[in-house]
CSV table of C-alpha atoms and ligand atoms in Angstrom, one decimal:
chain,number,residue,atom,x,y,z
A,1,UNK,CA,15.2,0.3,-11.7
A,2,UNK,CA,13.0,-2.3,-12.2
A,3,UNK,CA,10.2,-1.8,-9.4
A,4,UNK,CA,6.2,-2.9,-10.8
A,5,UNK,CA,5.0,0.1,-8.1
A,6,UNK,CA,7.6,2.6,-9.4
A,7,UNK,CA,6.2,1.9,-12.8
A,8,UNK,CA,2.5,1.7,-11.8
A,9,UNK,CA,3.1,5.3,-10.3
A,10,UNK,CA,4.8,6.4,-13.3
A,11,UNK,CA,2.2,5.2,-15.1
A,12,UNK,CA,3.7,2.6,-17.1
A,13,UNK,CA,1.7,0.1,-15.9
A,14,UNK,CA,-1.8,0.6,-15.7
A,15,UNK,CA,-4.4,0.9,-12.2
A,16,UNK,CA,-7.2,2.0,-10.5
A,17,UNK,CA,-6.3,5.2,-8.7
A,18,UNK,CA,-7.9,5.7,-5.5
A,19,UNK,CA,-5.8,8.4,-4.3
A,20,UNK,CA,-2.8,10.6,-5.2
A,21,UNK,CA,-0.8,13.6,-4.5
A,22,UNK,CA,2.8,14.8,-4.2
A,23,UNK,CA,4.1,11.9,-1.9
A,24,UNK,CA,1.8,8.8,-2.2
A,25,UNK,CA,-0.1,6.8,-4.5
A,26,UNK,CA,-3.4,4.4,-3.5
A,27,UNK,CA,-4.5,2.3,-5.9
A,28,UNK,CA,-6.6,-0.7,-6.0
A,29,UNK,CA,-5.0,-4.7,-5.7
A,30,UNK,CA,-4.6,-6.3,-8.9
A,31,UNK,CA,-5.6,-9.8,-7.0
A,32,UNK,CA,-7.8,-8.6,-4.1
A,33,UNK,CA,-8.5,-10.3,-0.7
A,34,UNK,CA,-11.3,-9.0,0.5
A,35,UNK,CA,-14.1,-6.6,-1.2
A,36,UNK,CA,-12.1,-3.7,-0.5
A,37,UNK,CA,-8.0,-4.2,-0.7
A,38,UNK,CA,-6.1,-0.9,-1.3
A,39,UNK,CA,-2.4,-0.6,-1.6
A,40,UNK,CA,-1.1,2.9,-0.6
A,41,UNK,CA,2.2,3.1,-1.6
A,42,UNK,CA,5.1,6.3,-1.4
A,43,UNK,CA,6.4,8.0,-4.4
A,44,UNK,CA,9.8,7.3,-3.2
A,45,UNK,CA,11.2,4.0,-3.9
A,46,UNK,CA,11.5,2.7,0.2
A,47,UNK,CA,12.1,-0.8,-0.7
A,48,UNK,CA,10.6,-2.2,2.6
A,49,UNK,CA,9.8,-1.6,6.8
A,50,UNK,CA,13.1,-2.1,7.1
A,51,UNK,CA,14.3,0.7,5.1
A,52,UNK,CA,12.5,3.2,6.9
A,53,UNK,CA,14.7,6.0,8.4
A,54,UNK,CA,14.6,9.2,10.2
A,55,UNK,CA,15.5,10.7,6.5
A,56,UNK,CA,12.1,9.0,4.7
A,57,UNK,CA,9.7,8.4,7.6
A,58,UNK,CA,7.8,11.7,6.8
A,59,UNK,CA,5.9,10.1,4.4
A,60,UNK,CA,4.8,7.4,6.2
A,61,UNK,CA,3.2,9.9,8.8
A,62,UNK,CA,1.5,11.5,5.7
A,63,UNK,CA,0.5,7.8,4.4
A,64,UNK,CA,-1.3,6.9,7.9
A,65,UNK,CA,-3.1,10.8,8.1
A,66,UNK,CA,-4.5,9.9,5.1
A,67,UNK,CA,-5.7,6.0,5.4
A,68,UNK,CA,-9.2,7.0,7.0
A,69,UNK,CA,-9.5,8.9,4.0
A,70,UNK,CA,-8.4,6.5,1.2
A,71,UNK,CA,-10.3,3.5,2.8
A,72,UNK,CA,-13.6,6.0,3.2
A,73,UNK,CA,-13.2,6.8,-0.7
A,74,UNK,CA,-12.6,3.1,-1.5
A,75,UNK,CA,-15.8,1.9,-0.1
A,76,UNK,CA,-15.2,1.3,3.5
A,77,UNK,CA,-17.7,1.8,5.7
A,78,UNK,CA,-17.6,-0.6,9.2
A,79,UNK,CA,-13.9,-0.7,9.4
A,80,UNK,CA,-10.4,-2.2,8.1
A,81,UNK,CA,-7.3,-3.6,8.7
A,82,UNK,CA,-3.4,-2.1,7.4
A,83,UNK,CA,-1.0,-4.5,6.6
A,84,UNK,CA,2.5,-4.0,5.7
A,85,UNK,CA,4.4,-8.1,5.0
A,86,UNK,CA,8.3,-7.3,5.4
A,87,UNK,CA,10.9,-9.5,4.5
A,88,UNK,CA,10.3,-13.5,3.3
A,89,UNK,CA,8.6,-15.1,6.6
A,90,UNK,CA,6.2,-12.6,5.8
A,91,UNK,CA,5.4,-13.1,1.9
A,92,UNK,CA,6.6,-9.7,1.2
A,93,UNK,CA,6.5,-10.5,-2.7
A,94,UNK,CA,6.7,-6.2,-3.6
A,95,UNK,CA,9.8,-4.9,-2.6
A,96,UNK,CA,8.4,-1.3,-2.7
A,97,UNK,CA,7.1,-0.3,0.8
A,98,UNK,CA,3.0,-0.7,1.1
A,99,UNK,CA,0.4,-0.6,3.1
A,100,UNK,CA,-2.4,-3.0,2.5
A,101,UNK,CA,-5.9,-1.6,3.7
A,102,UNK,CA,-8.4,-4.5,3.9
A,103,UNK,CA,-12.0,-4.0,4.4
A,104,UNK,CA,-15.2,-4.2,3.1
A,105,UNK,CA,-16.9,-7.7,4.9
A,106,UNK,CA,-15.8,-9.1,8.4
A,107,UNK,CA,-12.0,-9.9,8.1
A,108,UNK,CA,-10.9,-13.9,8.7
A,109,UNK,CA,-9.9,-13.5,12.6
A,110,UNK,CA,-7.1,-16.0,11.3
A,111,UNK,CA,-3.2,-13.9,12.8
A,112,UNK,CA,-4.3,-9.8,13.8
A,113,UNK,CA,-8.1,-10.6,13.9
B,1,5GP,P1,3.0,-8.2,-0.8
B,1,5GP,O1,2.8,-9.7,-1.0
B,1,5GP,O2,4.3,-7.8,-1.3
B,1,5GP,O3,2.6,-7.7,0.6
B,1,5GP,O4,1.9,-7.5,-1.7
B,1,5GP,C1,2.0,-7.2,-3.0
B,1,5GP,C2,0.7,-7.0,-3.6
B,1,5GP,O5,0.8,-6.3,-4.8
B,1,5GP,C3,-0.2,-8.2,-3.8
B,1,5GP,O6,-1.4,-8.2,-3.0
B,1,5GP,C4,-0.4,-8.2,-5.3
B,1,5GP,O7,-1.7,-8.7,-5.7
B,1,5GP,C5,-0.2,-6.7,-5.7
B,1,5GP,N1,0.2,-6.5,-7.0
B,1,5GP,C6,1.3,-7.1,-7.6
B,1,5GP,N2,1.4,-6.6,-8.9
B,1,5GP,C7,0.4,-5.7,-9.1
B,1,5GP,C8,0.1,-4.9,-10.2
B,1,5GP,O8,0.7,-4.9,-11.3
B,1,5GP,N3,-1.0,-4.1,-10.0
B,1,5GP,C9,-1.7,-4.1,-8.9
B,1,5GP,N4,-2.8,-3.3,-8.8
B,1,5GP,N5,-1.4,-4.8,-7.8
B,1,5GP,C10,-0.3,-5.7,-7.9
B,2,ZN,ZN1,9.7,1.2,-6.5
């Protein structure tokens, strides 16, 4: 399969690990928005939101026990924003589920702020 995140967790492509164990993968954005910008990502290929079923959804539990953490260890210290852009109205450009966790100065107020 041809996914960039399946390869980056593979290791085929190169990053900057912030996190990892058996079921997820936090690395840093290759073309960051703000001072901190962290994708956390599953091992298993889920290719979006919408793909999320009672099957997968375990590890997006584990994911969101573990953002605190991941932000903390990535520099955070006065708060962040998760983002997750499904679909094309969104700019989804990834089609390998990820969370984006933003942080690091105050966040434009521009859509969730
Ligand atoms: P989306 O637009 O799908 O929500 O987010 C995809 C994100 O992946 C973008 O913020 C983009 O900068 C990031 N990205 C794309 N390719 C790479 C890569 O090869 N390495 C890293 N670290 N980030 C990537
Ligand atoms: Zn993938």
């Amino acid at each position: 399969m041809d996914c960039i995140f399946c390869k980056i967790i593979k290791g085929e492509i190169p990053s900057t690990k912030v996190y990892e164990d058996e079921s997820m993968y936090a690395f840093r954005d290759i073309n960051p928005e703000a001072p901190v910008h962290v994708l956390v990502i599953p091992k298993e290929h889920i290719e979006s939101m919408d793909k999320i079923t009672p099957e997968n959804s375990a590890v997006v539990a584990k994911i969101f026990e573990k953002i605190p953490a991941i932000a903390a260890e990535a520099g955070v210290t006065n708060g962040y924003r998760v983002i997750s852009n499904c679909g094309p109205d969104a700019g989804q450009t990834v089609f390998h589920l990820h969370f984006h966790i933003l942080g690091g100065e105050t966040l434009p107020a521009h859509l969730l702020g």
